[in-house]
């Protein structure tokens, strides 16, 4: 790959020497447009040459950056969506419905019922932060037009926001739902 970077400057200079801009377009917007793209290409070529020299000078640092970028990309690609949360909730609700009530874990069933109630009241919301997704509960749904919904003094504070988080999605899984419903069929 480094060979490509070494050959690119000479190849570009050869092409630039062969292509001449016609006299009738000199001083027009087309010449300015062509100069813009030529300068942009030169800037990117210089950036790639600097990158090549930086990689050769500090290969460990380049490896760390590459690993970090690949990890962040993998996390972002596997970030669960609200649809994944709904599917997981429906799947676990269906599985719980098949188990006898004497065998059910009351904490798991209570958590599932709470989430279903939040969906019915339309107070459960989804937020994507790129690498991590969050399901959180609001006090009122968006269609509510009470005084409490508009008064700035009655809005939640930043310190109360962590208590509103219901679930955190990371690496393709909603972790709180997974942890609380793993042993749904073990009555403790």
Tab-separated table of N, CA and C in Angstrom, residues 17-173:
chain	number	residue	atom	x	y	z
A	17	UNK	N	1.039	17.531	-16.570
A	17	UNK	CA	1.837	18.062	-17.671
A	17	UNK	C	1.174	17.786	-19.018
A	18	UNK	N	0.451	16.684	-19.158
A	18	UNK	CA	-0.193	16.324	-20.412
A	18	UNK	C	-1.460	17.131	-20.673
A	19	UNK	N	-2.179	17.485	-19.618
A	19	UNK	CA	-3.470	18.173	-19.786
A	19	UNK	C	-3.237	19.678	-19.776
A	20	UNK	N	-3.680	20.333	-20.821
A	20	UNK	CA	-3.584	21.793	-20.934
A	20	UNK	C	-5.004	22.353	-20.940
A	21	UNK	N	-5.182	23.479	-20.250
A	21	UNK	CA	-6.492	24.127	-20.203
A	21	UNK	C	-6.636	25.013	-21.445
A	22	UNK	N	-7.740	24.900	-22.176
A	22	UNK	CA	-7.921	25.690	-23.405
A	22	UNK	C	-7.913	27.193	-23.118
A	23	UNK	N	-7.415	27.975	-24.062
A	23	UNK	CA	-7.301	29.428	-23.914
A	23	UNK	C	-8.662	30.109	-23.769
A	24	UNK	N	-9.693	29.562	-24.416
A	24	UNK	CA	-10.988	30.238	-24.374
A	24	UNK	C	-11.633	30.151	-22.993
A	25	UNK	N	-11.177	29.223	-22.130
A	25	UNK	CA	-11.752	29.089	-20.786
A	25	UNK	C	-10.920	29.788	-19.717
A	26	UNK	N	-9.800	30.391	-20.100
A	26	UNK	CA	-8.952	31.072	-19.115
A	26	UNK	C	-9.688	32.297	-18.568
A	27	UNK	N	-9.637	32.431	-17.230
A	27	UNK	CA	-10.274	33.563	-16.569
A	27	UNK	C	-11.762	33.356	-16.294
A	28	UNK	N	-12.310	32.204	-16.638
A	28	UNK	CA	-13.731	31.940	-16.403
A	28	UNK	C	-13.906	31.123	-15.126
A	29	UNK	N	-15.155	30.859	-14.822
A	29	UNK	CA	-15.476	30.076	-13.627
A	29	UNK	C	-14.994	28.634	-13.771
A	30	UNK	N	-14.912	28.139	-15.005
A	30	UNK	CA	-14.411	26.783	-15.227
A	30	UNK	C	-12.946	26.646	-14.828
A	31	UNK	N	-12.158	27.690	-15.113
A	31	UNK	CA	-10.751	27.643	-14.712
A	31	UNK	C	-10.624	27.679	-13.194
A	32	UNK	N	-11.446	28.495	-12.551
A	32	UNK	CA	-11.421	28.548	-11.084
A	32	UNK	C	-11.853	27.210	-10.489
A	33	UNK	N	-12.845	26.603	-11.103
A	33	UNK	CA	-13.318	25.298	-10.632
A	33	UNK	C	-12.224	24.249	-10.791
A	34	UNK	N	-11.534	24.261	-11.920
A	34	UNK	CA	-10.449	23.306	-12.164
A	34	UNK	C	-9.290	23.551	-11.195
A	35	UNK	N	-8.974	24.823	-10.933
A	35	UNK	CA	-7.909	25.133	-9.969
A	35	UNK	C	-8.287	24.664	-8.568
A	36	UNK	N	-9.546	24.810	-8.212
A	36	UNK	CA	-10.015	24.367	-6.891
A	36	UNK	C	-9.780	22.871	-6.734
A	37	UNK	N	-10.207	22.079	-7.723
A	37	UNK	CA	-10.052	20.633	-7.621
A	37	UNK	C	-8.586	20.218	-7.683
A	38	UNK	N	-7.786	20.930	-8.462
A	38	UNK	CA	-6.359	20.618	-8.530
A	38	UNK	C	-5.696	20.879	-7.178
A	39	UNK	N	-6.015	22.015	-6.558
A	39	UNK	CA	-5.439	22.343	-5.248
A	39	UNK	C	-5.942	21.387	-4.164
A	40	UNK	N	-7.197	20.978	-4.263
A	40	UNK	CA	-7.732	20.022	-3.307
A	40	UNK	C	-6.994	18.692	-3.421
A	41	UNK	N	-6.757	18.245	-4.636
A	41	UNK	CA	-6.014	17.003	-4.851
A	41	UNK	C	-4.592	17.127	-4.320
A	42	UNK	N	-3.955	18.264	-4.529
A	42	UNK	CA	-2.593	18.479	-4.022
A	42	UNK	C	-2.574	18.439	-2.501
A	43	UNK	N	-3.571	19.052	-1.872
A	43	UNK	CA	-3.649	19.039	-0.408
A	43	UNK	C	-3.811	17.618	0.132
A	44	UNK	N	-4.698	16.849	-0.484
A	44	UNK	CA	-4.893	15.477	-0.026
A	44	UNK	C	-3.670	14.613	-0.300
A	45	UNK	N	-3.001	14.847	-1.402
A	45	UNK	CA	-1.776	14.110	-1.688
A	45	UNK	C	-0.730	14.403	-0.616
A	46	UNK	N	-0.599	15.681	-0.239
A	46	UNK	CA	0.357	16.054	0.799
A	46	UNK	C	-0.019	15.424	2.143
A	47	UNK	N	-1.322	15.396	2.437
A	47	UNK	CA	-1.785	14.785	3.679
A	47	UNK	C	-1.444	13.293	3.710
A	48	UNK	N	-1.617	12.598	2.595
A	48	UNK	CA	-1.285	11.180	2.543
A	48	UNK	C	0.226	10.945	2.656
A	49	UNK	N	1.021	11.841	2.095
A	49	UNK	CA	2.471	11.717	2.235
A	49	UNK	C	2.879	11.921	3.692
A	50	UNK	N	2.266	12.910	4.361
A	50	UNK	CA	2.555	13.129	5.783
A	50	UNK	C	2.108	11.936	6.626
A	51	UNK	N	0.972	11.364	6.272
A	51	UNK	CA	0.481	10.190	6.991
A	51	UNK	C	1.447	9.022	6.826
A	52	UNK	N	1.946	8.831	5.611
A	52	UNK	CA	2.901	7.762	5.369
A	52	UNK	C	4.161	7.950	6.216
A	53	UNK	N	4.677	9.167	6.268
A	53	UNK	CA	5.890	9.400	7.060
A	53	UNK	C	5.617	9.244	8.556
A	54	UNK	N	4.418	9.652	9.012
A	54	UNK	CA	4.080	9.470	10.428
A	54	UNK	C	3.956	7.994	10.791
A	55	UNK	N	3.382	7.210	9.898
A	55	UNK	CA	3.250	5.771	10.148
A	55	UNK	C	4.624	5.117	10.179
A	56	UNK	N	5.517	5.534	9.320
A	56	UNK	CA	6.856	4.963	9.304
A	56	UNK	C	7.656	5.388	10.530
A	57	UNK	N	7.431	6.614	11.015
A	57	UNK	CA	8.176	7.098	12.181
A	57	UNK	C	7.685	6.465	13.484
A	58	UNK	N	6.352	6.325	13.641
A	58	UNK	CA	5.784	5.791	14.877
A	58	UNK	C	4.754	4.705	14.562
A	59	UNK	N	5.200	3.491	14.285
A	59	UNK	CA	4.265	2.429	13.902
A	59	UNK	C	3.361	1.970	15.058
A	60	UNK	N	3.831	2.020	16.295
A	60	UNK	CA	3.021	1.597	17.441
A	60	UNK	C	1.842	2.557	17.632
A	61	UNK	N	2.112	3.830	17.519
A	61	UNK	CA	1.048	4.830	17.646
A	61	UNK	C	0.017	4.657	16.521
A	62	UNK	N	0.483	4.393	15.324
A	62	UNK	CA	-0.426	4.175	14.191
A	62	UNK	C	-1.267	2.923	14.412
A	63	UNK	N	-0.655	1.879	14.964
A	63	UNK	CA	-1.397	0.656	15.252
A	63	UNK	C	-2.480	0.904	16.299
A	64	UNK	N	-2.165	1.685	17.322
A	64	UNK	CA	-3.162	2.006	18.355
A	64	UNK	C	-4.327	2.796	17.761
A	65	UNK	N	-4.023	3.775	16.939
A	65	UNK	CA	-5.082	4.567	16.310
A	65	UNK	C	-5.948	3.698	15.397
A	66	UNK	N	-5.308	2.839	14.639
A	66	UNK	CA	-6.057	1.955	13.740
A	66	UNK	C	-6.958	1.016	14.528
A	67	UNK	N	-6.436	0.439	15.611
A	67	UNK	CA	-7.247	-0.453	16.454
A	67	UNK	C	-8.406	0.302	17.081
A	68	UNK	N	-8.164	1.537	17.515
A	68	UNK	CA	-9.242	2.349	18.102
A	68	UNK	C	-10.341	2.675	17.097
A	69	UNK	N	-9.931	3.024	15.886
A	69	UNK	CA	-10.919	3.355	14.852
A	69	UNK	C	-11.718	2.116	14.458
A	70	UNK	N	-11.059	0.976	14.342
A	70	UNK	CA	-11.762	-0.262	13.988
A	70	UNK	C	-12.724	-0.659	15.103
A	71	UNK	N	-12.304	-0.513	16.353
A	71	UNK	CA	-13.180	-0.835	17.484
A	71	UNK	C	-14.393	0.078	17.515
A	72	UNK	N	-14.189	1.381	17.346
A	72	UNK	CA	-15.315	2.319	17.340
A	72	UNK	C	-16.283	2.038	16.192
A	73	UNK	N	-15.737	1.668	15.041
A	73	UNK	CA	-16.589	1.333	13.895
A	73	UNK	C	-17.408	0.078	14.173
A	74	UNK	N	-16.783	-0.925	14.779
A	74	UNK	CA	-17.503	-2.161	15.105
A	74	UNK	C	-18.591	-1.903	16.140
A	75	UNK	N	-18.294	-1.068	17.136
A	75	UNK	CA	-19.301	-0.739	18.152
A	75	UNK	C	-20.471	0.027	17.533
A	76	UNK	N	-20.165	0.966	16.660
A	76	UNK	CA	-21.232	1.744	16.026
A	76	UNK	C	-22.081	0.873	15.111
A	77	UNK	N	-21.444	-0.066	14.434
A	77	UNK	CA	-22.191	-0.940	13.525
A	77	UNK	C	-23.110	-1.882	14.297
A	78	UNK	N	-22.689	-2.334	15.474
A	78	UNK	CA	-23.471	-3.271	16.280
A	78	UNK	C	-24.319	-2.587	17.343
A	79	UNK	N	-24.483	-1.287	17.244
A	79	UNK	CA	-25.284	-0.551	18.212
A	79	UNK	C	-26.761	-0.917	18.032
A	80	UNK	N	-27.443	-1.377	19.110
A	80	UNK	CA	-28.839	-1.796	18.946
A	80	UNK	C	-29.780	-0.605	18.761
A	81	UNK	N	-30.900	-0.865	18.098
A	81	UNK	CA	-31.894	0.169	17.816
A	81	UNK	C	-33.112	-0.027	18.712
A	82	UNK	N	-34.064	0.896	18.577
A	82	UNK	CA	-35.307	0.778	19.337
A	82	UNK	C	-36.087	-0.456	18.883
A	83	UNK	N	-36.014	-0.771	17.624
A	83	UNK	CA	-36.681	-1.974	17.120
A	83	UNK	C	-36.098	-3.227	17.762
A	84	UNK	N	-34.781	-3.253	17.958
A	84	UNK	CA	-34.154	-4.382	18.644
A	84	UNK	C	-34.666	-4.499	20.076
A	85	UNK	N	-34.868	-3.361	20.743
A	85	UNK	CA	-35.383	-3.373	22.105
A	85	UNK	C	-36.809	-3.923	22.134
A	86	UNK	N	-37.639	-3.451	21.208
A	86	UNK	CA	-39.015	-3.940	21.151
A	86	UNK	C	-39.050	-5.434	20.841
A	87	UNK	N	-38.205	-5.874	19.926
A	87	UNK	CA	-38.156	-7.301	19.597
A	87	UNK	C	-37.721	-8.136	20.802
A	88	UNK	N	-36.709	-7.677	21.512
A	88	UNK	CA	-36.244	-8.405	22.700
A	88	UNK	C	-37.321	-8.447	23.769
A	89	UNK	N	-38.001	-7.329	23.958
A	89	UNK	CA	-39.065	-7.273	24.962
A	89	UNK	C	-40.224	-8.201	24.588
A	90	UNK	N	-40.603	-8.208	23.329
A	90	UNK	CA	-41.691	-9.102	22.890
A	90	UNK	C	-41.275	-10.561	22.993
A	91	UNK	N	-40.046	-10.861	22.622
A	91	UNK	CA	-39.568	-12.243	22.696
A	91	UNK	C	-39.576	-12.741	24.133
A	92	UNK	N	-39.050	-11.933	25.047
A	92	UNK	CA	-38.988	-12.375	26.441
A	92	UNK	C	-40.384	-12.411	27.059
A	93	UNK	N	-41.275	-11.514	26.632
A	93	UNK	CA	-42.658	-11.547	27.129
A	93	UNK	C	-43.361	-12.823	26.685
A	94	UNK	N	-43.135	-13.227	25.444
A	94	UNK	CA	-43.722	-14.480	24.948
A	94	UNK	C	-43.165	-15.689	25.679
A	95	UNK	N	-41.882	-15.673	25.979
A	95	UNK	CA	-41.285	-16.782	26.716
A	95	UNK	C	-41.811	-16.848	28.141
A	96	UNK	N	-42.015	-15.694	28.769
A	96	UNK	CA	-42.536	-15.649	30.132
A	96	UNK	C	-43.979	-16.145	30.168
A	97	UNK	N	-44.737	-15.863	29.121
A	97	UNK	CA	-46.139	-16.293	29.079
A	97	UNK	C	-46.276	-17.806	29.035
A	98	UNK	N	-45.247	-18.513	28.611
A	98	UNK	CA	-45.303	-19.965	28.514
A	98	UNK	C	-44.956	-20.678	29.822
A	99	UNK	N	-44.471	-19.939	30.823
A	99	UNK	CA	-44.026	-20.540	32.073
A	99	UNK	C	-45.135	-20.412	33.115
A	100	UNK	N	-45.263	-21.425	33.944
A	100	UNK	CA	-46.244	-21.410	35.027
A	100	UNK	C	-45.935	-20.275	35.996
A	101	UNK	N	-46.974	-19.625	36.517
A	101	UNK	CA	-46.780	-18.456	37.390
A	101	UNK	C	-46.076	-18.801	38.688
A	102	UNK	N	-46.161	-20.045	39.145
A	102	UNK	CA	-45.475	-20.448	40.374
A	102	UNK	C	-43.960	-20.476	40.183
A	103	UNK	N	-43.509	-20.629	38.953
A	103	UNK	CA	-42.075	-20.725	38.664
A	103	UNK	C	-41.453	-19.384	38.270
A	104	UNK	N	-42.258	-18.347	38.041
A	104	UNK	CA	-41.736	-17.074	37.531
A	104	UNK	C	-41.000	-16.284	38.602
A	105	UNK	N	-39.964	-15.608	38.183
A	105	UNK	CA	-39.221	-14.699	39.055
A	105	UNK	C	-39.990	-13.385	39.130
A	106	UNK	N	-40.419	-12.958	40.312
A	106	UNK	CA	-41.241	-11.741	40.407
A	106	UNK	C	-40.519	-10.470	39.955
A	107	UNK	N	-39.208	-10.406	40.123
A	107	UNK	CA	-38.464	-9.212	39.677
A	107	UNK	C	-38.455	-9.116	38.152
A	108	UNK	N	-38.264	-10.240	37.492
A	108	UNK	CA	-38.258	-10.245	36.024
A	108	UNK	C	-39.634	-9.876	35.480
A	109	UNK	N	-40.668	-10.466	36.042
A	109	UNK	CA	-42.029	-10.190	35.579
A	109	UNK	C	-42.396	-8.731	35.859
A	110	UNK	N	-41.995	-8.222	37.010
A	110	UNK	CA	-42.265	-6.820	37.340
A	110	UNK	C	-41.577	-5.866	36.374
A	111	UNK	N	-40.348	-6.177	36.003
A	111	UNK	CA	-39.614	-5.323	35.060
A	111	UNK	C	-40.277	-5.358	33.675
A	112	UNK	N	-40.686	-6.528	33.240
A	112	UNK	CA	-41.344	-6.642	31.929
A	112	UNK	C	-42.669	-5.882	31.933
A	113	UNK	N	-43.431	-6.002	33.001
A	113	UNK	CA	-44.713	-5.281	33.089
A	113	UNK	C	-44.488	-3.768	33.134
A	114	UNK	N	-43.436	-3.337	33.834
A	114	UNK	CA	-43.134	-1.904	33.893
A	114	UNK	C	-42.802	-1.363	32.500
A	115	UNK	N	-41.994	-2.101	31.749
A	115	UNK	CA	-41.647	-1.666	30.393
A	115	UNK	C	-42.877	-1.649	29.481
A	116	UNK	N	-43.749	-2.653	29.611
A	116	UNK	CA	-44.975	-2.684	28.810
A	116	UNK	C	-45.874	-1.505	29.169
A	117	UNK	N	-45.959	-1.174	30.453
A	117	UNK	CA	-46.762	-0.028	30.888
A	117	UNK	C	-46.185	1.280	30.324
A	118	UNK	N	-44.865	1.396	30.333
A	118	UNK	CA	-44.220	2.605	29.787
A	118	UNK	C	-44.492	2.739	28.289
A	119	UNK	N	-44.465	1.624	27.566
A	119	UNK	CA	-44.792	1.671	26.138
A	119	UNK	C	-46.249	2.069	25.919
A	120	UNK	N	-47.140	1.540	26.738
A	120	UNK	CA	-48.561	1.879	26.589
A	120	UNK	C	-48.825	3.350	26.877
A	121	UNK	N	-48.103	3.919	27.828
A	121	UNK	CA	-48.274	5.336	28.166
A	121	UNK	C	-47.442	6.246	27.268
A	122	UNK	N	-46.640	5.673	26.401
A	122	UNK	CA	-45.781	6.394	25.465
A	122	UNK	C	-44.778	7.318	26.166
A	123	UNK	N	-44.227	6.838	27.271
A	123	UNK	CA	-43.214	7.618	27.989
A	123	UNK	C	-41.818	7.010	27.853
A	124	UNK	N	-41.704	5.891	27.168
A	124	UNK	CA	-40.414	5.251	26.949
A	124	UNK	C	-39.831	5.754	25.637
A	125	UNK	N	-38.614	6.289	25.687
A	125	UNK	CA	-37.998	6.908	24.514
A	125	UNK	C	-36.608	6.332	24.277
A	126	UNK	N	-36.145	6.493	23.051
A	126	UNK	CA	-34.861	5.938	22.597
A	126	UNK	C	-33.936	7.073	22.207
A	127	UNK	N	-32.650	6.934	22.565
A	127	UNK	CA	-31.636	7.903	22.153
A	127	UNK	C	-30.381	7.142	21.734
A	128	UNK	N	-29.874	7.478	20.558
A	128	UNK	CA	-28.683	6.848	20.017
A	128	UNK	C	-27.498	7.790	20.200
A	129	UNK	N	-26.423	7.303	20.823
A	129	UNK	CA	-25.211	8.089	21.020
A	129	UNK	C	-24.045	7.568	20.179
A	130	UNK	N	-24.343	6.864	19.118
A	130	UNK	CA	-23.308	6.364	18.222
A	130	UNK	C	-22.779	5.007	18.637
A	131	UNK	N	-22.056	4.943	19.743
A	131	UNK	CA	-21.497	3.685	20.221
A	131	UNK	C	-22.418	3.000	21.218
A	132	UNK	N	-23.272	3.774	21.872
A	132	UNK	CA	-24.163	3.284	22.920
A	132	UNK	C	-25.555	3.852	22.671
A	133	UNK	N	-26.584	3.037	22.938
A	133	UNK	CA	-27.965	3.502	22.853
A	133	UNK	C	-28.585	3.452	24.239
A	134	UNK	N	-29.566	4.325	24.472
A	134	UNK	CA	-30.200	4.415	25.785
A	134	UNK	C	-31.708	4.445	25.612
A	135	UNK	N	-32.401	3.679	26.450
A	135	UNK	CA	-33.855	3.767	26.572
A	135	UNK	C	-34.118	4.468	27.896
A	136	UNK	N	-34.905	5.537	27.856
A	136	UNK	CA	-35.166	6.296	29.067
A	136	UNK	C	-36.649	6.615	29.176
A	137	UNK	N	-37.062	6.953	30.394
A	137	UNK	CA	-38.465	7.227	30.680
A	137	UNK	C	-38.624	8.710	30.960
A	138	UNK	N	-39.653	9.317	30.353
A	138	UNK	CA	-40.032	10.687	30.668
A	138	UNK	C	-41.214	10.654	31.622
A	139	UNK	N	-41.423	11.738	32.338
A	139	UNK	CA	-42.563	11.795	33.255
A	139	UNK	C	-43.886	11.832	32.500
A	140	UNK	N	-43.919	12.556	31.387
A	140	UNK	CA	-45.143	12.710	30.602
A	140	UNK	C	-44.837	12.394	29.145
A	141	UNK	N	-45.862	11.947	28.415
A	141	UNK	CA	-45.615	11.684	26.996
A	141	UNK	C	-45.626	12.985	26.206
A	142	UNK	N	-45.223	12.907	24.949
A	142	UNK	CA	-45.049	14.114	24.135
A	142	UNK	C	-46.358	14.813	23.815
A	143	UNK	N	-47.463	14.089	23.803
A	143	UNK	CA	-48.749	14.706	23.461
A	143	UNK	C	-49.432	15.346	24.667
A	144	UNK	N	-48.836	15.223	25.839
A	144	UNK	CA	-49.430	15.793	27.049
A	144	UNK	C	-49.264	17.309	27.052
A	145	UNK	N	-50.338	18.005	27.421
A	145	UNK	CA	-50.309	19.466	27.399
A	145	UNK	C	-50.629	20.033	28.778
A	146	UNK	N	-50.141	19.388	29.812
A	146	UNK	CA	-50.351	19.882	31.168
A	146	UNK	C	-49.342	20.981	31.490
A	147	UNK	N	-49.610	21.690	32.569
A	147	UNK	CA	-48.710	22.749	33.008
A	147	UNK	C	-47.332	22.181	33.326
A	148	UNK	N	-47.315	21.002	33.924
A	148	UNK	CA	-46.054	20.363	34.300
A	148	UNK	C	-45.154	20.115	33.082
A	149	UNK	N	-45.728	19.893	31.924
A	149	UNK	CA	-44.943	19.637	30.723
A	149	UNK	C	-44.257	20.889	30.189
A	150	UNK	N	-44.790	22.076	30.517
A	150	UNK	CA	-44.251	23.319	29.967
A	150	UNK	C	-43.473	24.157	30.983
A	151	UNK	N	-43.693	23.950	32.251
A	151	UNK	CA	-43.047	24.764	33.287
A	151	UNK	C	-41.575	24.385	33.408
A	152	UNK	N	-40.709	25.369	33.301
A	152	UNK	CA	-39.264	25.095	33.365
A	152	UNK	C	-38.822	24.698	34.772
A	153	UNK	N	-39.567	25.119	35.797
A	153	UNK	CA	-39.198	24.776	37.162
A	153	UNK	C	-39.546	23.331	37.510
A	154	UNK	N	-40.405	22.717	36.738
A	154	UNK	CA	-40.828	21.348	37.017
A	154	UNK	C	-40.138	20.330	36.113
A	155	UNK	N	-39.207	20.792	35.296
A	155	UNK	CA	-38.458	19.892	34.425
A	155	UNK	C	-37.429	19.114	35.257
A	156	UNK	N	-37.087	17.913	34.839
A	156	UNK	CA	-36.099	17.138	35.585
A	156	UNK	C	-34.722	17.802	35.558
A	157	UNK	N	-33.997	17.643	36.643
A	157	UNK	CA	-32.645	18.202	36.722
A	157	UNK	C	-31.655	17.206	36.129
A	158	UNK	N	-30.436	17.668	35.909
A	158	UNK	CA	-29.413	16.792	35.356
A	158	UNK	C	-29.039	15.676	36.333
A	159	UNK	N	-29.191	15.922	37.616
A	159	UNK	CA	-28.872	14.890	38.601
A	159	UNK	C	-29.905	13.770	38.607
A	160	UNK	N	-31.118	14.056	38.150
A	160	UNK	CA	-32.157	13.022	38.133
A	160	UNK	C	-32.168	12.220	36.830
A	161	UNK	N	-31.393	12.630	35.846
A	161	UNK	CA	-31.392	11.939	34.561
A	161	UNK	C	-30.913	10.478	34.637
A	162	UNK	N	-29.879	10.137	35.401
A	162	UNK	CA	-29.486	8.721	35.464
A	162	UNK	C	-30.582	7.804	36.007
A	163	UNK	N	-31.448	8.311	36.880
A	163	UNK	CA	-32.525	7.469	37.402
A	163	UNK	C	-33.621	7.241	36.365
A	164	UNK	N	-33.640	8.021	35.297
A	164	UNK	CA	-34.647	7.873	34.244
A	164	UNK	C	-34.234	6.838	33.205
A	165	UNK	N	-32.976	6.428	33.192
A	165	UNK	CA	-32.488	5.462	32.205
A	165	UNK	C	-33.003	4.075	32.568
A	166	UNK	N	-33.678	3.442	31.619
A	166	UNK	CA	-34.258	2.120	31.829
A	166	UNK	C	-33.309	1.039	31.331
A	167	UNK	N	-32.640	1.305	30.203
A	167	UNK	CA	-31.773	0.281	29.628
A	167	UNK	C	-30.678	0.931	28.792
A	168	UNK	N	-29.565	0.218	28.686
A	168	UNK	CA	-28.423	0.670	27.898
A	168	UNK	C	-28.108	-0.408	26.877
A	169	UNK	N	-28.039	-0.010	25.615
A	169	UNK	CA	-27.725	-0.941	24.544
A	169	UNK	C	-26.289	-0.778	24.104
A	170	UNK	N	-25.580	-1.903	24.028
A	170	UNK	CA	-24.166	-1.874	23.683
A	170	UNK	C	-23.808	-3.214	23.063
A	171	UNK	N	-23.086	-3.216	21.953
A	171	UNK	CA	-22.644	-4.430	21.262
A	171	UNK	C	-23.810	-5.354	20.909
A	172	UNK	N	-24.892	-4.774	20.392
A	172	UNK	CA	-25.996	-5.568	19.883
A	172	UNK	C	-26.925	-6.140	20.927
A	173	UNK	N	-26.805	-5.701	22.179
A	173	UNK	CA	-27.633	-6.267	23.238
A	173	UNK	C	-28.105	-5.166	24.172
